[in-house]
PDB file of C-alpha atoms in Angstrom:
ATOM      1  CA  UNK A   1      10.106  18.035  -7.741  1.00 42.00           C
ATOM      2  CA  UNK A   2       9.623  14.545  -9.096  1.00 50.00           C
ATOM      3  CA  UNK A   3      11.241  13.187  -5.651  1.00 52.00           C
ATOM      4  CA  UNK A   4       8.150  14.370  -3.808  1.00 58.00           C
ATOM      5  CA  UNK A   5       5.792  12.138  -6.182  1.00 64.00           C
ATOM      6  CA  UNK A   6       7.877   9.026  -5.208  1.00 73.00           C
ATOM      7  CA  UNK A   7       7.680  10.088  -1.601  1.00 78.00           C
ATOM      8  CA  UNK A   8       3.923  10.033  -2.047  1.00 77.00           C
ATOM      9  CA  UNK A   9       3.820   6.578  -3.530  1.00 83.00           C
ATOM     10  CA  UNK A  10       6.048   5.456  -0.770  1.00 86.00           C
ATOM     11  CA  UNK A  11       3.787   6.987   1.986  1.00 86.00           C
ATOM     12  CA  UNK A  12       0.909   5.114   0.676  1.00 88.00           C
ATOM     13  CA  UNK A  13       2.707   1.815   0.674  1.00 91.00           C
ATOM     14  CA  UNK A  14       3.905   2.267   4.107  1.00 92.00           C
ATOM     15  CA  UNK A  15       0.247   3.607   5.606  1.00 91.00           C
ATOM     16  CA  UNK A  16      -1.120   0.368   4.032  1.00 92.00           C
ATOM     17  CA  UNK A  17       1.298  -1.556   5.111  1.00 91.00           C
ATOM     18  CA  UNK A  18       0.812  -0.541   8.785  1.00 92.00           C
ATOM     19  CA  UNK A  19      -3.080  -0.968   8.371  1.00 90.00           C
ATOM     20  CA  UNK A  20      -2.438  -4.532   7.049  1.00 88.00           C
ATOM     21  CA  UNK A  21      -0.075  -5.343  10.334  1.00 87.00           C
ATOM     22  CA  UNK A  22      -2.788  -3.861  12.607  1.00 88.00           C
ATOM     23  CA  UNK A  23      -5.603  -6.004  11.040  1.00 85.00           C
ATOM     24  CA  UNK A  24      -3.493  -9.139  11.035  1.00 83.00           C
ATOM     25  CA  UNK A  25      -3.542  -9.063  14.697  1.00 86.00           C
ATOM     26  CA  UNK A  26      -7.264  -9.189  14.826  1.00 83.00           C
ATOM     27  CA  UNK A  27      -9.613 -11.992  13.749  1.00 76.00           C
ATOM     28  CA  UNK A  28      -9.659 -10.489  10.390  1.00 76.00           C
ATOM     29  CA  UNK A  29      -8.738 -13.348   7.967  1.00 78.00           C
ATOM     30  CA  UNK A  30      -5.350 -13.014   6.525  1.00 77.00           C
ATOM     31  CA  UNK A  31      -6.447 -14.222   2.969  1.00 81.00           C
ATOM     32  CA  UNK A  32      -8.310 -11.248   2.410  1.00 85.00           C
ATOM     33  CA  UNK A  33      -5.324  -8.870   3.362  1.00 85.00           C
ATOM     34  CA  UNK A  34      -4.132  -8.368  -0.394  1.00 88.00           C
ATOM     35  CA  UNK A  35      -7.627  -7.234  -1.462  1.00 90.00           C
ATOM     36  CA  UNK A  36      -8.067  -4.747   1.379  1.00 90.00           C
ATOM     37  CA  UNK A  37      -4.556  -3.279   0.954  1.00 91.00           C
ATOM     38  CA  UNK A  38      -5.354  -2.983  -2.726  1.00 93.00           C
ATOM     39  CA  UNK A  39      -8.565  -1.076  -1.785  1.00 94.00           C
ATOM     40  CA  UNK A  40      -6.954   0.919   0.796  1.00 93.00           C
ATOM     41  CA  UNK A  41      -4.108   1.853  -1.594  1.00 93.00           C
ATOM     42  CA  UNK A  42      -6.723   2.961  -4.121  1.00 94.00           C
ATOM     43  CA  UNK A  43      -8.704   5.049  -1.935  1.00 94.00           C
ATOM     44  CA  UNK A  44      -5.501   6.801  -0.480  1.00 91.00           C
ATOM     45  CA  UNK A  45      -4.107   7.445  -4.047  1.00 89.00           C
ATOM     46  CA  UNK A  46      -7.483   9.169  -4.754  1.00 91.00           C
ATOM     47  CA  UNK A  47      -7.293  11.245  -1.654  1.00 89.00           C
ATOM     48  CA  UNK A  48      -3.659  12.253  -2.337  1.00 85.00           C
ATOM     49  CA  UNK A  49      -4.633  13.378  -5.928  1.00 84.00           C
ATOM     50  CA  UNK A  50      -7.910  15.151  -4.880  1.00 86.00           C
ATOM     51  CA  UNK A  51      -6.991  16.706  -1.792  1.00 84.00           C
ATOM     52  CA  UNK A  52      -3.555  16.574  -0.953  1.00 79.00           C
ATOM     53  CA  UNK A  53      -1.846  17.651  -4.167  1.00 73.00           C
ATOM     54  CA  UNK A  54       1.932  16.573  -3.878  1.00 75.00           C
ATOM     55  CA  UNK A  55       3.894  17.979  -6.742  1.00 74.00           C
ATOM     56  CA  UNK A  56       5.362  15.354  -9.101  1.00 74.00           C
ATOM     57  CA  UNK A  57       2.586  12.779  -8.065  1.00 78.00           C
ATOM     58  CA  UNK A  58       2.849   9.953 -10.860  1.00 82.00           C
ATOM     59  CA  UNK A  59      -0.650  10.518 -11.957  1.00 83.00           C
ATOM     60  CA  UNK A  60      -2.587  13.062 -14.482  1.00 83.00           C
ATOM     61  CA  UNK A  61      -6.221  12.077 -13.487  1.00 88.00           C
ATOM     62  CA  UNK A  62      -8.350  10.527 -10.626  1.00 90.00           C
ATOM     63  CA  UNK A  63      -8.319   6.947 -12.492  1.00 93.00           C
ATOM     64  CA  UNK A  64      -4.540   6.821 -12.773  1.00 91.00           C
ATOM     65  CA  UNK A  65      -4.127   8.034  -9.232  1.00 88.00           C
ATOM     66  CA  UNK A  66      -6.510   5.146  -7.964  1.00 92.00           C
ATOM     67  CA  UNK A  67      -4.168   2.707 -10.019  1.00 93.00           C
ATOM     68  CA  UNK A  68      -1.169   4.117  -8.610  1.00 90.00           C
ATOM     69  CA  UNK A  69      -2.684   3.689  -5.100  1.00 91.00           C
ATOM     70  CA  UNK A  70      -3.579   0.211  -5.956  1.00 94.00           C
ATOM     71  CA  UNK A  71      -0.152  -0.586  -7.244  1.00 93.00           C
ATOM     72  CA  UNK A  72       1.231   0.994  -3.883  1.00 91.00           C
ATOM     73  CA  UNK A  73      -1.055  -1.007  -1.774  1.00 91.00           C
ATOM     74  CA  UNK A  74      -0.445  -4.311  -3.628  1.00 91.00           C
ATOM     75  CA  UNK A  75       3.249  -3.441  -2.925  1.00 91.00           C
ATOM     76  CA  UNK A  76       2.918  -3.342   0.988  1.00 87.00           C
ATOM     77  CA  UNK A  77       1.530  -6.902   0.615  1.00 85.00           C
ATOM     78  CA  UNK A  78       4.662  -7.836  -1.654  1.00 84.00           C
ATOM     79  CA  UNK A  79       7.149  -6.306   1.025  1.00 80.00           C
ATOM     80  CA  UNK A  80       5.804  -8.405   3.871  1.00 76.00           C
ATOM     81  CA  UNK A  81       6.080 -11.454   1.726  1.00 78.00           C
ATOM     82  CA  UNK A  82       9.463 -10.778   0.886  1.00 81.00           C
ATOM     83  CA  UNK A  83      10.266 -10.125   4.872  1.00 75.00           C
ATOM     84  CA  UNK A  84       8.434 -13.744   5.410  1.00 75.00           C
ATOM     85  CA  UNK A  85      10.314 -15.553   2.639  1.00 76.00           C
ATOM     86  CA  UNK A  86      13.849 -14.181   3.887  1.00 79.00           C
ATOM     87  CA  UNK A  87      13.133 -15.496   7.082  1.00 76.00           C
ATOM     88  CA  UNK A  88      12.529 -18.963   6.053  1.00 74.00           C
ATOM     89  CA  UNK A  89      15.518 -19.008   4.097  1.00 67.00           C
ATOM     90  CA  UNK A  90      17.765 -18.026   7.302  1.00 63.00           C
ATOM     91  CA  UNK A  91      16.011 -20.302   9.633  1.00 59.00           C
ATOM     92  CA  UNK A  92      16.080 -23.371   7.236  1.00 53.00           C
TER      93      UNK A  92
END
């Protein structure tokens, strides 16, 4: 059952990443994207904990769920930066 919890965390990361990509093509200033990703991840973590109970979700209370969501949202920013840095290394 722990696999479902990890899948829930990965789902939060993917949703936040896609939201950030959508905001990046607008006039939204890019320097605020990590903050927005963290906030969106925290909200999604609380939503998953309170309204979409996933078996094995790695949080025992709402505060922990928000922290897991924030970490997942910030992981989306990290994934984006890894992709950018790997692209720079290949070109240069």
